[in-house]
CSV table of C-alpha atoms in Angstrom, one decimal:
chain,number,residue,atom,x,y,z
A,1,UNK,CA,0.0,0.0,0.0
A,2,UNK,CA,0.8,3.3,-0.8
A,3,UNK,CA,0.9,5.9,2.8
A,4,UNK,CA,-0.3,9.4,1.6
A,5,UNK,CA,0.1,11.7,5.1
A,6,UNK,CA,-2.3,15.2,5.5
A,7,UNK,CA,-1.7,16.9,8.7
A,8,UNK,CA,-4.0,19.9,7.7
A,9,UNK,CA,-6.9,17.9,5.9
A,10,UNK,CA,-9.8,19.8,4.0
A,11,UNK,CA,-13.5,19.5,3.3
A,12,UNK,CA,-12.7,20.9,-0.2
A,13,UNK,CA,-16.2,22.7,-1.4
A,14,UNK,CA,-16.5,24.0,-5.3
A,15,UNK,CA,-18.9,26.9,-6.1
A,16,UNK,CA,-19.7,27.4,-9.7
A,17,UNK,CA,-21.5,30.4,-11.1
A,18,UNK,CA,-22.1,31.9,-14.3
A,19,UNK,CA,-19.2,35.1,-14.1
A,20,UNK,CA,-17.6,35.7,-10.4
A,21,UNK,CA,-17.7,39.8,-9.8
A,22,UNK,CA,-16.3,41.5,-6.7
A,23,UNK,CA,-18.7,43.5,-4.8
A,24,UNK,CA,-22.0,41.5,-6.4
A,25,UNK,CA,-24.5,39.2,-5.5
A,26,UNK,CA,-24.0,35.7,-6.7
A,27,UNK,CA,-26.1,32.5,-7.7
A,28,UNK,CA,-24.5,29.2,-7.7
A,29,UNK,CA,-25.1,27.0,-10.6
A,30,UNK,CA,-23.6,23.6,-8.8
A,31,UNK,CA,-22.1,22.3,-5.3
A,32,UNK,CA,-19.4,19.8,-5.0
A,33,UNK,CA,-18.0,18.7,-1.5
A,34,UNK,CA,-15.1,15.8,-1.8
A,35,UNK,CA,-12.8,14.9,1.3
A,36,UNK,CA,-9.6,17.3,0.8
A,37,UNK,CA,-5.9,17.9,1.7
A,38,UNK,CA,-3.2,17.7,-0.9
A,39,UNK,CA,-2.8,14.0,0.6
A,40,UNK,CA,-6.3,13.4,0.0
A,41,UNK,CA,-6.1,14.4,-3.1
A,42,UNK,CA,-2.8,12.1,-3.9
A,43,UNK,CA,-5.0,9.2,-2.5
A,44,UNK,CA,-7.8,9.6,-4.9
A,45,UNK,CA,-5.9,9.7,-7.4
A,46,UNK,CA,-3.5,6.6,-6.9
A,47,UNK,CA,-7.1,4.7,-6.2
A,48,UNK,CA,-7.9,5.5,-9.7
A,49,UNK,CA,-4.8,4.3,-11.1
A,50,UNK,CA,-5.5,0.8,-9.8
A,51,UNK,CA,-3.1,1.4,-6.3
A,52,UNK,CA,-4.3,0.7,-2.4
A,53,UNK,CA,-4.2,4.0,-0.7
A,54,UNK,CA,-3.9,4.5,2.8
A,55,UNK,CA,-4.9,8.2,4.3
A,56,UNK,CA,-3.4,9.7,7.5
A,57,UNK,CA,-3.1,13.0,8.9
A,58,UNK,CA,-5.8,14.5,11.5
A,59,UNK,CA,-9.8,15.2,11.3
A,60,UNK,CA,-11.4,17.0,13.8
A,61,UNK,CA,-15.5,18.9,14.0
A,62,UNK,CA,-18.2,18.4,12.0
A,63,UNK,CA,-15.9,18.9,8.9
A,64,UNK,CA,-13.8,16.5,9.9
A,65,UNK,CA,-16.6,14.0,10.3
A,66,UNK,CA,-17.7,15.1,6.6
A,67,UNK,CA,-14.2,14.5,5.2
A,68,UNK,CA,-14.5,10.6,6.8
A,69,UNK,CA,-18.0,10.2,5.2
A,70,UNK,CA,-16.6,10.9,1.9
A,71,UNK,CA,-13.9,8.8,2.1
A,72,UNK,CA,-16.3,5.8,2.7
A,73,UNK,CA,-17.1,6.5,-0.4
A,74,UNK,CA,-13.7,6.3,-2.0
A,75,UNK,CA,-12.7,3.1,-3.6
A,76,UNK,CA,-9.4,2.0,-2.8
A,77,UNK,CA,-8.5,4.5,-0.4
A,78,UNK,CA,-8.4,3.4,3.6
A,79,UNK,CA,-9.1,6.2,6.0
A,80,UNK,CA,-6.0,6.0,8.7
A,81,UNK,CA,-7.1,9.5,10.4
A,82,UNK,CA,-7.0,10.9,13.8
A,83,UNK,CA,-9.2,12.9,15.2
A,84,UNK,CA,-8.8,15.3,17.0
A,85,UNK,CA,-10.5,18.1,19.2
A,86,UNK,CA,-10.4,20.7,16.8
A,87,UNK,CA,-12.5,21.5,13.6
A,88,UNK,CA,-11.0,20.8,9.9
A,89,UNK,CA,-11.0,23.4,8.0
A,90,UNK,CA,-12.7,24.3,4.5
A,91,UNK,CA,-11.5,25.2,1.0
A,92,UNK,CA,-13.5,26.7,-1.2
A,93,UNK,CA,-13.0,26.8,-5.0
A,94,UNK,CA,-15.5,29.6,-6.7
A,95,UNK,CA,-15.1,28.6,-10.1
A,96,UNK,CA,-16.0,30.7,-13.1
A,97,UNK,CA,-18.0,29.0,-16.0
A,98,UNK,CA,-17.5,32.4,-18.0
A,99,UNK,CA,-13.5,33.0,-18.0
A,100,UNK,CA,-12.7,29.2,-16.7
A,101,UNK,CA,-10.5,30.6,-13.7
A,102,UNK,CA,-11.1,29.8,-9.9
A,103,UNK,CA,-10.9,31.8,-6.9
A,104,UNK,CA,-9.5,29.6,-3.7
A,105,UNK,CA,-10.5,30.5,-0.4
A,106,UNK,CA,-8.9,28.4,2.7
A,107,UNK,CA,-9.7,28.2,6.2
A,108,UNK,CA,-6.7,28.0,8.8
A,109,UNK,CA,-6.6,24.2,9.9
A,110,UNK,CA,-7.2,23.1,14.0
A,111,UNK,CA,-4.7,23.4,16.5
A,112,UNK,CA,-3.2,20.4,17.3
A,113,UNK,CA,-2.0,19.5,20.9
A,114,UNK,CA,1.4,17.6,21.5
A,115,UNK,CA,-0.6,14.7,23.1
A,116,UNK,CA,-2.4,14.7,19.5
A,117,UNK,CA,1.4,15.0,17.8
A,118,UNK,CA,2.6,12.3,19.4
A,119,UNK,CA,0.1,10.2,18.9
A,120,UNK,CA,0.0,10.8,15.2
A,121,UNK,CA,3.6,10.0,15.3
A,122,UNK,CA,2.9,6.4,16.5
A,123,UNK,CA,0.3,5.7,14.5
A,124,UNK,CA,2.6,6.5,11.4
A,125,UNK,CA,5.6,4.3,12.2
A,126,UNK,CA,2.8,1.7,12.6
A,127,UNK,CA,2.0,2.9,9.2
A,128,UNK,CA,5.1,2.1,7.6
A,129,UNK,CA,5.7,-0.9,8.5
A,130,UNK,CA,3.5,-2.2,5.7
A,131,UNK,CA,4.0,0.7,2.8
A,132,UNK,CA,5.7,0.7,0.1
A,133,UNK,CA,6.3,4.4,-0.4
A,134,UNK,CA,4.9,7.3,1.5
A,135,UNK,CA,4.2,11.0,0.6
A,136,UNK,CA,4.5,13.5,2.9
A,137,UNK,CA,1.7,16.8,1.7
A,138,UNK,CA,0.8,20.1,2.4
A,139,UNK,CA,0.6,22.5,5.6
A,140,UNK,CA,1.1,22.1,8.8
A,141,UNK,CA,-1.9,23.2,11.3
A,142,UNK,CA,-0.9,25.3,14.4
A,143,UNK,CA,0.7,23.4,16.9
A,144,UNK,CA,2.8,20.7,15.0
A,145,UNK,CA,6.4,21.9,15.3
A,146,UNK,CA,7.8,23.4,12.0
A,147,UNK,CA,10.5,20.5,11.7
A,148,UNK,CA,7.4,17.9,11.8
A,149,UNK,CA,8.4,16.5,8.0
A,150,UNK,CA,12.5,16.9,8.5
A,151,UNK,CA,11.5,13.6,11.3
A,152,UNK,CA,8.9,11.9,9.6
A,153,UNK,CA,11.3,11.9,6.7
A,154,UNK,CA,13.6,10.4,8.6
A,155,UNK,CA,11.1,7.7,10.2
A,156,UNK,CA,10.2,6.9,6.7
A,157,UNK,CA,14.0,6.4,5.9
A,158,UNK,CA,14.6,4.6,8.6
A,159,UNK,CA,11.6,1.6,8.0
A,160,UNK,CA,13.5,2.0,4.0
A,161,UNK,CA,10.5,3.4,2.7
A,162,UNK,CA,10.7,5.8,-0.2
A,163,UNK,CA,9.5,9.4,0.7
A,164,UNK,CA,8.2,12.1,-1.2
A,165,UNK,CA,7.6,15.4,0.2
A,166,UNK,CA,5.2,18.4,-1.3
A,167,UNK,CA,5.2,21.4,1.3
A,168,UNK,CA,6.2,24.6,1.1
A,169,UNK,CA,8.2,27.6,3.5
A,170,UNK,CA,10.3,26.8,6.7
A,171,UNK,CA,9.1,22.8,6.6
A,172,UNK,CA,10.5,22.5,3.0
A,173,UNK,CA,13.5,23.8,3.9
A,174,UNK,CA,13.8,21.5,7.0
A,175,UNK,CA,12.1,18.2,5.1
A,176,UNK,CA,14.8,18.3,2.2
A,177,UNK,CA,17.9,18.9,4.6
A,178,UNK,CA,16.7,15.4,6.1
A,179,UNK,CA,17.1,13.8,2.3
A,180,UNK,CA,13.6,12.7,0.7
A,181,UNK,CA,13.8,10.8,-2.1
A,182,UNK,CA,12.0,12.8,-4.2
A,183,UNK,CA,10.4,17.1,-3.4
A,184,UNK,CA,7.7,18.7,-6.0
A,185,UNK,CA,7.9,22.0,-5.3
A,186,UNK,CA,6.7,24.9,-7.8
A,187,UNK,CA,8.4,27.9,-9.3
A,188,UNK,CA,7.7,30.0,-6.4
A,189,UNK,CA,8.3,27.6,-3.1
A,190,UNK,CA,11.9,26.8,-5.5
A,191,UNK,CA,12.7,29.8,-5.8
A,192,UNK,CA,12.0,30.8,-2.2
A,193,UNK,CA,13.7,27.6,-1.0
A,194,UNK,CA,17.3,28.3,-3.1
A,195,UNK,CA,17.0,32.1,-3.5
A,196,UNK,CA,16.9,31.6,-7.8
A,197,UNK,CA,14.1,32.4,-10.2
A,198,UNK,CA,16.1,30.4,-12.8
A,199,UNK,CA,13.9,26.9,-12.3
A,200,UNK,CA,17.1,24.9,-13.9
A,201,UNK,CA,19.7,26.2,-11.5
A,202,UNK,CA,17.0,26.4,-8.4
A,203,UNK,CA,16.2,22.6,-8.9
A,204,UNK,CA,20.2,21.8,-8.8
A,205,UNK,CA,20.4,23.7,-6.0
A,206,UNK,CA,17.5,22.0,-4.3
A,207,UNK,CA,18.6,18.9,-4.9
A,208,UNK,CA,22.5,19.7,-3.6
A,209,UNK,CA,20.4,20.6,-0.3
A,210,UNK,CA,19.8,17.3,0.6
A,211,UNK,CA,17.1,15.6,-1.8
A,212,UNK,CA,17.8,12.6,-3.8
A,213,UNK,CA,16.0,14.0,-6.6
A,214,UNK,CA,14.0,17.4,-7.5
A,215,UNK,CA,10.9,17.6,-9.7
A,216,UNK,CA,9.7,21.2,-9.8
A,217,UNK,CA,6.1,22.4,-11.3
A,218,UNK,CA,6.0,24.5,-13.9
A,219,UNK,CA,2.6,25.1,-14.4
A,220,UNK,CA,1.0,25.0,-17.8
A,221,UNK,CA,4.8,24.7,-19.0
A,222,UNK,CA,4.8,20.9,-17.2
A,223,UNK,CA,7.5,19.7,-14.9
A,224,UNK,CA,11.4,19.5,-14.5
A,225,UNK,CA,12.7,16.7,-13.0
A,226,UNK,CA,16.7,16.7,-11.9
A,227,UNK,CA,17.7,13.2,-10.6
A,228,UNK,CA,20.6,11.0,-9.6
A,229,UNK,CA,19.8,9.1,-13.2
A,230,UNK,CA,19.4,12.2,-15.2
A,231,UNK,CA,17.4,15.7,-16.0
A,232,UNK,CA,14.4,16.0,-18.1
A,233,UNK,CA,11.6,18.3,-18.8
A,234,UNK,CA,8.0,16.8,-19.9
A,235,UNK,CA,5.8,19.3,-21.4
A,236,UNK,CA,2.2,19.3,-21.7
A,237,UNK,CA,0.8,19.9,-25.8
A,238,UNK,CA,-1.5,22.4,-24.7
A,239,UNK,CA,-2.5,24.9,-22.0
A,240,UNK,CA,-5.9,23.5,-20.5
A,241,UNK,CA,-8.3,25.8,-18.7
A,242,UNK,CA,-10.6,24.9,-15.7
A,243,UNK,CA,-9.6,24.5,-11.8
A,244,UNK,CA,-6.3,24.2,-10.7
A,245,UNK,CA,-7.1,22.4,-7.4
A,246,UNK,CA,-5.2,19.2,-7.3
A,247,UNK,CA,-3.7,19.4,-10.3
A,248,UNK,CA,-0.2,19.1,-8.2
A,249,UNK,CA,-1.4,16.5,-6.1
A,250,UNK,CA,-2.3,14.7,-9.3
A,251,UNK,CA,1.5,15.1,-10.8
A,252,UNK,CA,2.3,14.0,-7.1
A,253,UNK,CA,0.2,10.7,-7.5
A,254,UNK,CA,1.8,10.4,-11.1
A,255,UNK,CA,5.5,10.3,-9.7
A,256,UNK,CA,4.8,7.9,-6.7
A,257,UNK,CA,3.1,5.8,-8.5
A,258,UNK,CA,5.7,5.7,-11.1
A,259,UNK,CA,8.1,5.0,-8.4
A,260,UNK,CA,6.4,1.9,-7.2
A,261,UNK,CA,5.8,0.6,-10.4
A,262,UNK,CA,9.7,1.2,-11.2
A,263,UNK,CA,8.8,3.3,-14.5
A,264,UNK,CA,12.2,4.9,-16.1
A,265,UNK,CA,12.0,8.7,-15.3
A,266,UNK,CA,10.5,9.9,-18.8
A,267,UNK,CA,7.3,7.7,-17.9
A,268,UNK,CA,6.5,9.1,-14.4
A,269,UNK,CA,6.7,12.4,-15.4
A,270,UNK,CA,4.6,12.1,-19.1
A,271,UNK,CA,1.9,10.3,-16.1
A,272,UNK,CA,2.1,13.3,-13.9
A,273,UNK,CA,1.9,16.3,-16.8
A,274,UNK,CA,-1.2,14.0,-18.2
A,275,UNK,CA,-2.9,13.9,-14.7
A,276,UNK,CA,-2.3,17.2,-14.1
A,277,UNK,CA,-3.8,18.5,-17.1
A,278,UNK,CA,-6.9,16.2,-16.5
A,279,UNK,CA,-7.3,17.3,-13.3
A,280,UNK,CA,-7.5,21.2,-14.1
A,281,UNK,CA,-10.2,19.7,-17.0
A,282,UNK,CA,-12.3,17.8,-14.7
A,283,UNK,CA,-15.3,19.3,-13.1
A,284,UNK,CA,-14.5,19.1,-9.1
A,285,UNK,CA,-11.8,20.0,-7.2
A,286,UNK,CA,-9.3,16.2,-6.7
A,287,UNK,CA,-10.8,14.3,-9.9
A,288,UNK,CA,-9.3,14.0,-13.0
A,289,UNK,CA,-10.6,13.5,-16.6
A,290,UNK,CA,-10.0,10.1,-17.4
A,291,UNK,CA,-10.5,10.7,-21.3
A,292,UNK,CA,-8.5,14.2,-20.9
A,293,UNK,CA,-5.8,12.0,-18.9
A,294,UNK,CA,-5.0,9.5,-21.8
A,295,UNK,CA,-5.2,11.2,-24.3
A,296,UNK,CA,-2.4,13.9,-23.1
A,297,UNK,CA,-0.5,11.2,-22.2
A,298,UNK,CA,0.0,9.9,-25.6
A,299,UNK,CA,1.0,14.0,-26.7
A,300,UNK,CA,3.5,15.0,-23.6
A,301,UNK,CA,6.7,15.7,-24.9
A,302,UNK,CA,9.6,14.3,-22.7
A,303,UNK,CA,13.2,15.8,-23.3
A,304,UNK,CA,16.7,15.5,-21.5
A,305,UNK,CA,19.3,12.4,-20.8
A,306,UNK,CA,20.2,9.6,-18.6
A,307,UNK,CA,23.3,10.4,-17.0
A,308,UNK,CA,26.1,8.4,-18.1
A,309,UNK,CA,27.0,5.4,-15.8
């Protein structure tokens, strides 16, 4: 099974009206609600691809109990949460149906107690005893130290179980020092991470900070990917409109699962352009376009070299 970890999960909510306008009155066309979290989101996703997905992080309040309903509802996806006394928080997506852009509201996640911490920490190592990769997503709620990934990337190294971590800020900078084997930032978390706003030379530079290998989101330009076994760059064929939400947890669920199945580099990342694109097509916020999804797949362009043994 593959461990996806949350500490700040989500009851992700999508609004969709006809043209969004600051200062009006709106009517909403459709209401979506799915479970949430960029871990979540990874989940769902790895489900789809035909992977056992095992869900851990915190859920807390009568959003939190929403969030667990819906993943009853998830095939392939078992719900490892804790709760806890606080309330998970919201995201809400408003999207457009006139310009096909979304506005992203989100709600500060619970305070977590160090009881609840170190709870979650033994539950985990319990966790990983029977995964064979883990991925490591998203925010921190107040309470869990900033360092929180830099040791649960070393638990996960520890048990010999390959990590991936997709954060941002302070944690980032902590989580790579303690050597994941794989980091997805974007342009801006690179750039704030190695102090370049050249993605080619910020990636190296992650990567000589600690992480076995860098994959950095691009956007609509796709991903670049700077490994032990070589660089490349896999490009989408064409800019696709719609909501953004998950479409990085999407490339995330593209990469680990390409790790698991041992896919050579140019394959994981033409899987996590296509999902990506699919997701921003699909209709709710953590789904993907299955008919979007393959045919990209067979159009990504993959470019760039093994490095010589």
């Amino acid at each position: 099974m593959i461990l996806t970890v949350t500490l700040n999960t989500a009851l992700d909510i999508t609004y969709r009206v006809r043209a969004l306008t600051p200062h009006a009155s709106h009517r909403v066309s459709e209401v979506t609600e799915r479970p949430g979290g960029k871990g979540l989101n990874v989940a769902r996703v790895l489900a789809a691809l035909g992977h056992e997905a095992t869900v851990t992080g915190f859920a807390g309040g009568a959003t939190g109990e929403a969030v667990r309903r819906g993943l009853t509802h998830t095939p392939g996806v078992v719900d490892a949460l804790l709760p806890v006394t606080g309330a998970t928080r919201r995201t809400i997506a408003v999207a457009d149906s006139t310009t096909g852009d979304t506005t992203q509201l989100n709600e500060p996640g619970p305070v977590i107690t160090p009881a609840e911490w170190s709870a979650f920490q033994e539950v985990y190592e319990d966790l990983l005893r029977s995964a064979s990769a883990v991925a490591l997503c998203g925010s921190l709620p107040p309470g869990v130290p900033v360092g929180a990934y830099a040791g649960l990337v070393r638990a996960a190294r520890a048990a010999a179980v390959p990590v991936l971590l997709d954060t941002s800020g302070e944690p980032l900078r902590r989580g790579v020092a303690a050597r994941p084997d794989l980091v997805k930032p974007n342009a801006d978390e690179l750039a704030e991470l190695t102090g370049s706003h050249d993605p080619a030379q910020a990636t190296r530079d992650a990567r000589r900070r600690g992480a076995h290998a860098v994959v950095a989101s691009l956007g609509a330009k796709g991903l670049l990917a700077v490994t032990a076994e070589g660089r490349w760059r896999a490009t989408p064929p064409q800019m696709v409109r719609g909501n953004p939400t998950g479409a990085g947890d999407s490339a995330v669920a593209g990469l680990l699962s390409g790790l698991v199945e041992k896919l050579p580099w140019p394959e994981r990342l033409a899987r996590a352009v296509a999902l990506s694109a699919a997701t921003v097509a699909a209709t709710a916020a953590g789904e993907y376009d299955r008919a979007v999804y393959e045919e990209t797949l067979e159009r990504v362009s993959v470019t760039g070299e093994a490095t010589a043994a």
